[in-house]
Amino acid sequence: DTGVSQDPRHKITKRGQNVTFRCDPISEHNRLYWYRQTLGQGPEFLTYFQNEAQLEKSRLLSDRFSAERPKGSFSTLEIQRTEQGDSAMYLCASSWGSGANVLTFGAGSRLTVL
Amino acid sequence: GIQVEQSPPDLILQEGANSTLRCNFSDSVNNLQWFHQNPWGQLINLFYIPSGTKQNGRLSATTVATERYSLLYISSSQTTDSGVYFCAVENYGGSQGNLIFGKGTKLSVKP
């Protein structure tokens, strides 16, 4: 068990470019979550998967955002046509959705849009 | 939606002091977790505690679900305890995994 891994840890991009983040959850976890955290705030829920099915999406997830978990293992979060307001820490978490739903978070991917 | 309020927003302690962090929530919950976010941004799960009391070393937590609050106790604080402490809840009957976070308590422990 190597924990939840996220890549890249830091990304600097120009406005209008597309970016993609990857999350590898804890291997035995069937649930995977994406959160976003801006400076001075707590994380905010974006979306969640159970296995490969995307079961819920927040209103924060605009049409420019898309998340996938094609084989129920790793997940990607893509942001198209980035805007300066997208600058944030993107956090991935996973859990074993049975009994106590304890989320384990990765170290995050910090996005800076210039 | 459910509201989560944490207090105090900031706390400065001398090493060795004890502290109590509070989390109030506005509705019934079936999931409550306390996290510590270190200066590098990593969120570390401290407790899963939708009700009752748990202890782990110098840390303990109590949730009184009927009164809609949770407390995190830190005893004999160390400089490594510095960071932001978040309380996060999942509304009873709400979507699973949609943890609602408070704004956190920023703790600074001075040597």
Short mmCIF file of N, CA and C in Angstrom, two decimals, chain A residues 9 31 33 35 37 40-43 45 48 50 56 89 91 99-103 105-107, chain B residues 31 33 35 37 40-45 48 86 90 95-104:
data_model
loop_
_atom_site.label_atom_id
_atom_site.label_comp_id
_atom_site.label_asym_id
_atom_site.label_seq_id
_atom_site.Cartn_x
_atom_site.Cartn_y
_atom_site.Cartn_z
N ARG A 9 2.85 17.00 -9.35
CA ARG A 9 2.64 17.70 -8.09
C ARG A 9 2.43 19.19 -8.32
N ARG A 31 -13.66 3.40 -4.36
CA ARG A 31 -14.19 4.75 -4.55
C ARG A 31 -13.03 5.75 -4.71
N TYR A 33 -12.32 10.07 -5.37
CA TYR A 33 -12.92 11.40 -5.28
C TYR A 33 -11.93 12.44 -5.77
N TYR A 35 -11.30 16.64 -5.25
CA TYR A 35 -11.64 17.86 -4.53
C TYR A 35 -10.74 18.99 -5.05
N GLN A 37 -9.04 22.77 -3.72
CA GLN A 37 -8.80 23.64 -2.56
C GLN A 37 -8.11 24.92 -3.01
N GLY A 40 -6.53 29.33 1.69
CA GLY A 40 -7.26 29.76 2.87
C GLY A 40 -8.62 29.12 3.05
N GLN A 41 -8.96 28.18 2.17
CA GLN A 41 -10.26 27.53 2.25
C GLN A 41 -10.09 26.03 2.48
N GLY A 42 -11.17 25.39 2.90
CA GLY A 42 -11.16 23.94 2.97
C GLY A 42 -11.41 23.35 1.60
N PRO A 43 -11.08 22.08 1.41
CA PRO A 43 -11.33 21.43 0.13
C PRO A 43 -12.82 21.42 -0.21
N PHE A 45 -15.73 19.53 -2.75
CA PHE A 45 -16.01 18.33 -3.54
C PHE A 45 -16.25 18.67 -5.01
N TYR A 48 -17.12 12.13 -7.80
CA TYR A 48 -16.72 10.87 -7.19
C TYR A 48 -17.12 9.70 -8.07
N GLN A 50 -17.48 5.36 -8.21
CA GLN A 50 -17.46 4.04 -7.60
C GLN A 50 -17.10 3.07 -8.71
N GLU A 56 -21.44 11.13 -9.05
CA GLU A 56 -21.89 12.45 -8.66
C GLU A 56 -20.90 13.50 -9.14
N MET A 89 -5.31 23.90 -5.65
CA MET A 89 -4.77 22.56 -5.40
C MET A 89 -5.87 21.58 -5.73
N LEU A 91 -7.08 17.87 -5.28
CA LEU A 91 -6.83 16.76 -4.37
C LEU A 91 -7.63 15.54 -4.79
N GLY A 99 -18.96 0.08 5.16
CA GLY A 99 -18.77 0.41 6.57
C GLY A 99 -18.36 1.86 6.71
N ALA A 100 -17.39 2.12 7.55
CA ALA A 100 -16.91 3.49 7.75
C ALA A 100 -16.25 4.00 6.47
N ASN A 101 -16.78 5.06 5.90
CA ASN A 101 -16.25 5.59 4.63
C ASN A 101 -15.14 6.58 4.94
N VAL A 102 -13.96 6.06 5.21
CA VAL A 102 -12.81 6.89 5.58
C VAL A 102 -12.02 7.25 4.33
N LEU A 103 -11.96 8.54 4.02
CA LEU A 103 -11.24 9.00 2.84
C LEU A 103 -9.76 9.19 3.15
N PHE A 105 -6.43 10.91 1.45
CA PHE A 105 -6.09 11.89 0.42
C PHE A 105 -4.66 11.72 -0.09
N GLY A 106 -4.47 12.09 -1.36
CA GLY A 106 -3.14 12.21 -1.91
C GLY A 106 -2.54 13.56 -1.57
N ALA A 107 -1.31 13.79 -2.04
CA ALA A 107 -0.59 15.02 -1.72
C ALA A 107 -1.06 16.21 -2.54
N ASN B 31 -20.96 10.81 8.82
CA ASN B 31 -19.51 10.72 8.64
C ASN B 31 -18.92 12.02 9.16
N GLN B 33 -14.90 13.45 9.92
CA GLN B 33 -13.47 13.17 9.97
C GLN B 33 -12.71 14.43 10.36
N PHE B 35 -8.94 16.11 9.97
CA PHE B 35 -7.72 16.02 9.17
C PHE B 35 -6.71 17.06 9.66
N GLN B 37 -3.66 19.19 7.88
CA GLN B 37 -2.97 19.52 6.62
C GLN B 37 -1.62 20.12 6.97
N TRP B 40 3.06 21.29 3.65
CA TRP B 40 3.24 20.90 2.24
C TRP B 40 1.92 20.57 1.56
N GLY B 41 0.83 20.71 2.30
CA GLY B 41 -0.49 20.53 1.71
C GLY B 41 -1.09 19.15 1.86
N GLN B 42 -0.37 18.20 2.42
CA GLN B 42 -0.88 16.84 2.56
C GLN B 42 -1.92 16.78 3.67
N LEU B 43 -3.08 16.25 3.34
CA LEU B 43 -4.15 16.04 4.32
C LEU B 43 -3.98 14.66 4.94
N ILE B 44 -3.81 14.65 6.24
CA ILE B 44 -3.64 13.39 6.97
C ILE B 44 -4.89 13.15 7.81
N ASN B 45 -5.48 11.98 7.63
CA ASN B 45 -6.65 11.63 8.41
C ASN B 45 -6.26 11.37 9.86
N TYR B 48 -11.81 9.19 12.27
CA TYR B 48 -13.16 9.01 11.73
C TYR B 48 -14.05 8.89 12.95
N PHE B 86 -8.70 20.45 9.86
CA PHE B 86 -10.01 20.53 9.24
C PHE B 86 -10.95 19.49 9.82
N GLU B 90 -20.20 14.49 6.40
CA GLU B 90 -21.08 14.03 5.32
C GLU B 90 -22.48 14.03 5.90
N SER B 95 -25.10 12.63 -0.42
CA SER B 95 -24.32 11.81 -1.34
C SER B 95 -23.04 11.35 -0.67
N GLN B 96 -22.70 10.11 -0.90
CA GLN B 96 -21.53 9.54 -0.24
C GLN B 96 -20.25 10.12 -0.82
N GLY B 97 -19.35 10.48 0.05
CA GLY B 97 -18.08 11.02 -0.39
C GLY B 97 -18.09 12.51 -0.52
N ASN B 98 -19.26 13.12 -0.48
CA ASN B 98 -19.31 14.57 -0.56
C ASN B 98 -19.09 15.13 0.83
N LEU B 99 -17.83 15.08 1.26
CA LEU B 99 -17.48 15.64 2.55
C LEU B 99 -17.49 17.15 2.46
N ILE B 100 -18.17 17.78 3.39
CA ILE B 100 -18.19 19.24 3.49
C ILE B 100 -17.18 19.64 4.55
N PHE B 101 -16.21 20.43 4.14
CA PHE B 101 -15.13 20.85 5.03
C PHE B 101 -15.44 22.21 5.66
N GLY B 102 -14.99 22.36 6.90
CA GLY B 102 -14.96 23.69 7.49
C GLY B 102 -13.78 24.47 6.94
N LYS B 103 -13.61 25.69 7.42
CA LYS B 103 -12.53 26.53 6.93
C LYS B 103 -11.22 26.26 7.66
N GLY B 104 -11.28 25.45 8.69
CA GLY B 104 -10.06 25.02 9.35
C GLY B 104 -9.64 25.90 10.51
#
